[in-house]
PDB file of C-alpha atoms in Angstrom:
ATOM      1  CA  ASP A   1       4.602  -0.316 -37.002  1.00  0.00           C
ATOM      2  CA  LEU A   2       7.373   1.218 -36.501  1.00  0.00           C
ATOM      3  CA  ILE A   3       9.577  -1.612 -34.064  1.00  0.00           C
ATOM      4  CA  GLN A   4       8.746  -3.747 -36.646  1.00  0.00           C
ATOM      5  CA  ALA A   5      10.481  -1.643 -39.105  1.00  0.00           C
ATOM      6  CA  GLY A   6      13.330  -1.663 -36.765  1.00  0.00           C
ATOM      7  CA  VAL A   7      13.059   2.381 -35.279  1.00  0.00           C
ATOM      8  CA  SER A   8      13.895   2.932 -31.537  1.00  0.00           C
ATOM      9  CA  ILE A   9      11.623   4.857 -30.140  1.00  0.00           C
ATOM     10  CA  ASP A  10      11.972   7.785 -27.543  1.00  0.00           C
ATOM     11  CA  VAL A  11       9.072   8.133 -25.668  1.00  0.00           C
ATOM     12  CA  VAL A  12       8.699  11.250 -23.608  1.00  0.00           C
ATOM     13  CA  GLY A  13       6.967  12.956 -20.440  1.00  0.00           C
ATOM     14  CA  SER A  14       6.771  14.488 -16.673  1.00  0.00           C
ATOM     15  CA  ARG A  15       6.048  13.038 -13.406  1.00  0.00           C
ATOM     16  CA  GLY A  16       3.036  10.768 -13.365  1.00  0.00           C
ATOM     17  CA  SER A  17       2.227  11.378 -17.938  1.00  0.00           C
ATOM     18  CA  GLY A  18       2.074   7.145 -17.743  1.00  0.00           C
ATOM     19  CA  ARG A  19       5.293   7.173 -20.117  1.00  0.00           C
ATOM     20  CA  SER A  20       5.556   3.003 -18.044  1.00  0.00           C
ATOM     21  CA  ALA A  21       1.729   2.837 -18.715  1.00  0.00           C
ATOM     22  CA  PHE A  22       2.447   3.601 -22.280  1.00  0.00           C
ATOM     23  CA  LEU A  23       5.692   0.978 -22.407  1.00  0.00           C
ATOM     24  CA  LYS A  24       2.992  -1.660 -20.677  1.00  0.00           C
ATOM     25  CA  ALA A  25       1.037  -1.250 -23.016  1.00  0.00           C
ATOM     26  CA  LEU A  26       2.887  -1.310 -25.801  1.00  0.00           C
ATOM     27  CA  ARG A  27       4.716  -3.999 -24.626  1.00  0.00           C
ATOM     28  CA  ALA A  28       2.104  -6.619 -24.245  1.00  0.00           C
ATOM     29  CA  ARG A  29       0.716  -5.105 -27.952  1.00  0.00           C
ATOM     30  CA  VAL A  30       4.181  -6.966 -28.908  1.00  0.00           C
ATOM     31  CA  GLU A  31       4.551 -10.135 -26.912  1.00  0.00           C
ATOM     32  CA  GLN A  32       0.773 -10.379 -29.219  1.00  0.00           C
ATOM     33  CA  ASP A  33       3.044 -10.262 -32.125  1.00  0.00           C
ATOM     34  CA  GLU A  34       4.857 -12.872 -30.869  1.00  0.00           C
ATOM     35  CA  TRP A  35       8.229 -10.450 -30.699  1.00  0.00           C
ATOM     36  CA  THR A  36      10.930 -10.725 -27.605  1.00  0.00           C
ATOM     37  CA  VAL A  37      11.086  -8.142 -25.077  1.00  0.00           C
ATOM     38  CA  VAL A  38      13.613  -7.624 -22.668  1.00  0.00           C
ATOM     39  CA  SER A  39      12.995  -4.661 -19.542  1.00  0.00           C
ATOM     40  CA  VAL A  40      15.065  -2.771 -17.694  1.00  0.00           C
ATOM     41  CA  ARG A  41      14.323  -0.539 -15.728  1.00  0.00           C
ATOM     42  CA  GLY A  42      16.714   2.527 -13.920  1.00  0.00           C
ATOM     43  CA  ILE A  43      17.046   2.761 -10.937  1.00  0.00           C
ATOM     44  CA  ALA A  44      18.019   6.682 -10.233  1.00  0.00           C
ATOM     45  CA  SER A  45      20.101   5.020  -6.887  1.00  0.00           C
ATOM     46  CA  LEU A  46      21.419   2.819  -8.228  1.00  0.00           C
ATOM     47  CA  ARG A  47      22.880   4.838 -11.528  1.00  0.00           C
ATOM     48  CA  GLN A  48      26.261   4.896  -9.481  1.00  0.00           C
ATOM     49  CA  HIS A  49      26.536   1.085  -9.761  1.00  0.00           C
ATOM     50  CA  PRO A  50      27.882  -0.214 -12.635  1.00  0.00           C
ATOM     51  CA  LEU A  51      25.570  -2.225 -14.412  1.00  0.00           C
ATOM     52  CA  ALA A  52      22.726  -2.823 -11.594  1.00  0.00           C
ATOM     53  CA  ALA A  53      19.509  -1.840 -14.326  1.00  0.00           C
ATOM     54  CA  LEU A  54      20.506  -4.624 -15.965  1.00  0.00           C
ATOM     55  CA  HIS A  55      21.857  -7.637 -13.911  1.00  0.00           C
ATOM     56  CA  LEU A  56      18.306  -6.072 -11.609  1.00  0.00           C
ATOM     57  CA  ALA A  57      16.544  -7.600 -15.065  1.00  0.00           C
ATOM     58  CA  GLY A  58      17.852 -10.549 -14.836  1.00  0.00           C
ATOM     59  CA  ILE A  59      21.013 -10.306 -17.499  1.00  0.00           C
ATOM     60  CA  GLY A  60      24.296 -11.077 -16.923  1.00  0.00           C
ATOM     61  CA  ALA A  61      23.782 -11.593 -13.049  1.00  0.00           C
ATOM     62  CA  THR A  62      24.272 -14.736 -11.402  1.00  0.00           C
ATOM     63  CA  SER A  63      23.409 -16.006  -8.090  1.00  0.00           C
ATOM     64  CA  GLY A  64      26.096 -15.312  -4.913  1.00  0.00           C
ATOM     65  CA  GLN A  65      28.289 -14.904  -7.552  1.00  0.00           C
ATOM     66  CA  ARG A  66      31.744 -12.190  -5.745  1.00  0.00           C
ATOM     67  CA  PRO A  67      33.170 -10.091  -8.061  1.00  0.00           C
ATOM     68  CA  GLY A  68      29.576  -9.830 -10.429  1.00  0.00           C
ATOM     69  CA  PRO A  69      29.532 -10.323 -13.260  1.00  0.00           C
ATOM     70  CA  SER A  70      31.601  -8.439 -15.882  1.00  0.00           C
ATOM     71  CA  LEU A  71      31.402  -6.411 -18.919  1.00  0.00           C
ATOM     72  CA  HIS A  72      31.699  -8.987 -21.119  1.00  0.00           C
ATOM     73  CA  GLU A  73      29.734 -11.094 -19.246  1.00  0.00           C
ATOM     74  CA  THR A  74      27.006  -9.069 -19.397  1.00  0.00           C
ATOM     75  CA  ALA A  75      26.646  -7.803 -22.969  1.00  0.00           C
ATOM     76  CA  ASP A  76      27.017 -11.848 -23.602  1.00  0.00           C
ATOM     77  CA  SER A  77      23.867 -12.188 -21.472  1.00  0.00           C
ATOM     78  CA  LEU A  78      22.135  -9.255 -23.186  1.00  0.00           C
ATOM     79  CA  ARG A  79      22.289 -10.963 -26.465  1.00  0.00           C
ATOM     80  CA  GLN A  80      21.933 -14.259 -25.428  1.00  0.00           C
ATOM     81  CA  ALA A  81      18.480 -12.517 -24.489  1.00  0.00           C
ATOM     82  CA  LEU A  82      17.921 -10.645 -27.790  1.00  0.00           C
ATOM     83  CA  ARG A  83      18.774 -12.889 -30.623  1.00  0.00           C
ATOM     84  CA  ALA A  84      15.495 -13.610 -31.534  1.00  0.00           C
ATOM     85  CA  SER A  85      15.322 -11.916 -34.955  1.00  0.00           C
ATOM     86  CA  ARG A  86      12.255 -10.813 -34.126  1.00  0.00           C
ATOM     87  CA  SER A  87      14.146  -8.994 -30.403  1.00  0.00           C
ATOM     88  CA  VAL A  88      13.213  -5.818 -29.439  1.00  0.00           C
ATOM     89  CA  LEU A  89      14.585  -4.180 -25.132  1.00  0.00           C
ATOM     90  CA  PHE A  90      12.861  -1.835 -23.576  1.00  0.00           C
ATOM     91  CA  LEU A  91      14.348   0.658 -21.357  1.00  0.00           C
ATOM     92  CA  ASP A  92      12.049   2.770 -18.746  1.00  0.00           C
ATOM     93  CA  ASP A  93      13.202   5.828 -16.662  1.00  0.00           C
ATOM     94  CA  TRP A  94      16.252   5.753 -19.125  1.00  0.00           C
ATOM     95  CA  ASP A  95      17.490   9.131 -17.757  1.00  0.00           C
ATOM     96  CA  ASP A  96      18.122   6.915 -14.435  1.00  0.00           C
ATOM     97  CA  LEU A  97      20.114   4.192 -16.190  1.00  0.00           C
ATOM     98  CA  ASP A  98      23.796   3.261 -15.458  1.00  0.00           C
ATOM     99  CA  GLU A  99      26.185   4.064 -17.863  1.00  0.00           C
ATOM    100  CA  SER A 100      27.665   1.138 -17.676  1.00  0.00           C
ATOM    101  CA  SER A 101      23.652  -0.807 -18.254  1.00  0.00           C
ATOM    102  CA  TRP A 102      23.521   1.662 -21.050  1.00  0.00           C
ATOM    103  CA  GLY A 103      27.339   1.149 -22.747  1.00  0.00           C
ATOM    104  CA  VAL A 104      26.076  -2.551 -23.267  1.00  0.00           C
ATOM    105  CA  ALA A 105      22.699  -2.118 -24.384  1.00  0.00           C
ATOM    106  CA  GLU A 106      24.024   0.397 -26.940  1.00  0.00           C
ATOM    107  CA  SER A 107      26.326  -1.175 -27.956  1.00  0.00           C
ATOM    108  CA  VAL A 108      23.885  -5.113 -28.557  1.00  0.00           C
ATOM    109  CA  ARG A 109      21.639  -2.392 -30.147  1.00  0.00           C
ATOM    110  CA  ARG A 110      24.546  -1.370 -32.502  1.00  0.00           C
ATOM    111  CA  GLU A 111      25.756  -4.827 -33.398  1.00  0.00           C
ATOM    112  CA  TYR A 112      22.471  -6.408 -34.351  1.00  0.00           C
ATOM    113  CA  GLY A 113      20.215  -3.421 -35.325  1.00  0.00           C
ATOM    114  CA  VAL A 114      17.598  -4.401 -31.771  1.00  0.00           C
ATOM    115  CA  PRO A 115      14.893  -1.685 -31.694  1.00  0.00           C
ATOM    116  CA  ILE A 116      15.447   0.100 -28.335  1.00  0.00           C
ATOM    117  CA  VAL A 117      12.492   1.316 -26.544  1.00  0.00           C
ATOM    118  CA  LEU A 118      13.387   3.877 -23.834  1.00  0.00           C
ATOM    119  CA  SER A 119      11.110   6.836 -21.642  1.00  0.00           C
ATOM    120  CA  ARG A 120      12.662   9.008 -20.156  1.00  0.00           C
ATOM    121  CA  LEU A 121      11.369  12.256 -18.108  1.00  0.00           C
ATOM    122  CA  GLN A 122      11.109  15.673 -20.145  1.00  0.00           C
ATOM    123  CA  VAL A 123      13.081  18.533 -17.556  1.00  0.00           C
ATOM    124  CA  PHE A 124      10.881  21.948 -17.527  1.00  0.00           C
ATOM    125  CA  GLY A 125      10.136  22.166 -20.929  1.00  0.00           C
ATOM    126  CA  GLN A 126      12.834  20.798 -22.384  1.00  0.00           C
ATOM    127  CA  THR A 127      13.490  17.706 -24.680  1.00  0.00           C
ATOM    128  CA  HIS A 128      16.171  16.355 -23.035  1.00  0.00           C
ATOM    129  CA  SER A 129      17.696  14.588 -20.348  1.00  0.00           C
ATOM    130  CA  GLU A 130      20.856  16.020 -18.432  1.00  0.00           C
ATOM    131  CA  ARG A 131      23.013  12.755 -20.796  1.00  0.00           C
ATOM    132  CA  PRO A 132      21.678  13.206 -24.896  1.00  0.00           C
ATOM    133  CA  ALA A 133      20.142   9.533 -26.146  1.00  0.00           C
ATOM    134  CA  ARG A 134      22.105   8.283 -28.886  1.00  0.00           C
ATOM    135  CA  VAL A 135      19.978   6.549 -30.195  1.00  0.00           C
ATOM    136  CA  ASP A 136      18.626   7.709 -33.742  1.00  0.00           C
ATOM    137  CA  SER A 137      14.479   7.104 -32.497  1.00  0.00           C
ATOM    138  CA  CYS A 138      11.649   8.552 -33.245  1.00  0.00           C
ATOM    139  CA  LEU A 139      10.042  11.098 -29.980  1.00  0.00           C
ATOM    140  CA  LEU A 140       7.157  10.135 -28.567  1.00  0.00           C
ATOM    141  CA  TYR A 141       5.823  12.275 -25.988  1.00  0.00           C
ATOM    142  CA  THR A 142       3.407  10.611 -23.584  1.00  0.00           C
ATOM    143  CA  SER A 143       0.774  13.540 -23.958  1.00  0.00           C
ATOM    144  CA  ASP A 144       0.575  12.709 -27.875  1.00  0.00           C
ATOM    145  CA  ALA A 145       1.158   8.972 -27.493  1.00  0.00           C
ATOM    146  CA  ALA A 146      -2.104   9.455 -24.636  1.00  0.00           C
ATOM    147  CA  ASP A 147      -4.145  11.032 -27.759  1.00  0.00           C
ATOM    148  CA  GLU A 148      -3.391   8.742 -30.074  1.00  0.00           C
ATOM    149  CA  GLY A 149      -3.149   5.410 -28.985  1.00  0.00           C
ATOM    150  CA  LEU A 150      -0.430   2.677 -29.743  1.00  0.00           C
ATOM    151  CA  GLY A 151      -0.537   3.433 -33.652  1.00  0.00           C
ATOM    152  CA  VAL A 152       3.634   2.628 -33.200  1.00  0.00           C
TER     153      VAL A 152
END
């Protein structure tokens, strides 16, 4: 219901708390409701590589092109993937996302009003990662998600 209203969702939890499993179940539910879902996963070892997360998700990636697609081409590719009126962007392990991929995702979100569902690690009892989420969103802890089901 939150996604349908255009609200982004920030899923926070500790390692092994079920963040990714929750996103997988939520994705299945919104796809069942005929939403277009684009999923991108942050990878810690690739944080230093601009646009790595988007390219690995098939956004803007081209086979064997050297140098790789530009920031603008990658943003155009994400816009194209999210062109349907009922589109949502899922960012799993957001805190491991490279800055360029996040910048492109945030730019497209602002331009089209596409909701973002992101999962991030809760560190030592804090609800923030090193870089603050720049998305106004509904904060959901995975322990809450497990207790409430998928009532989002």
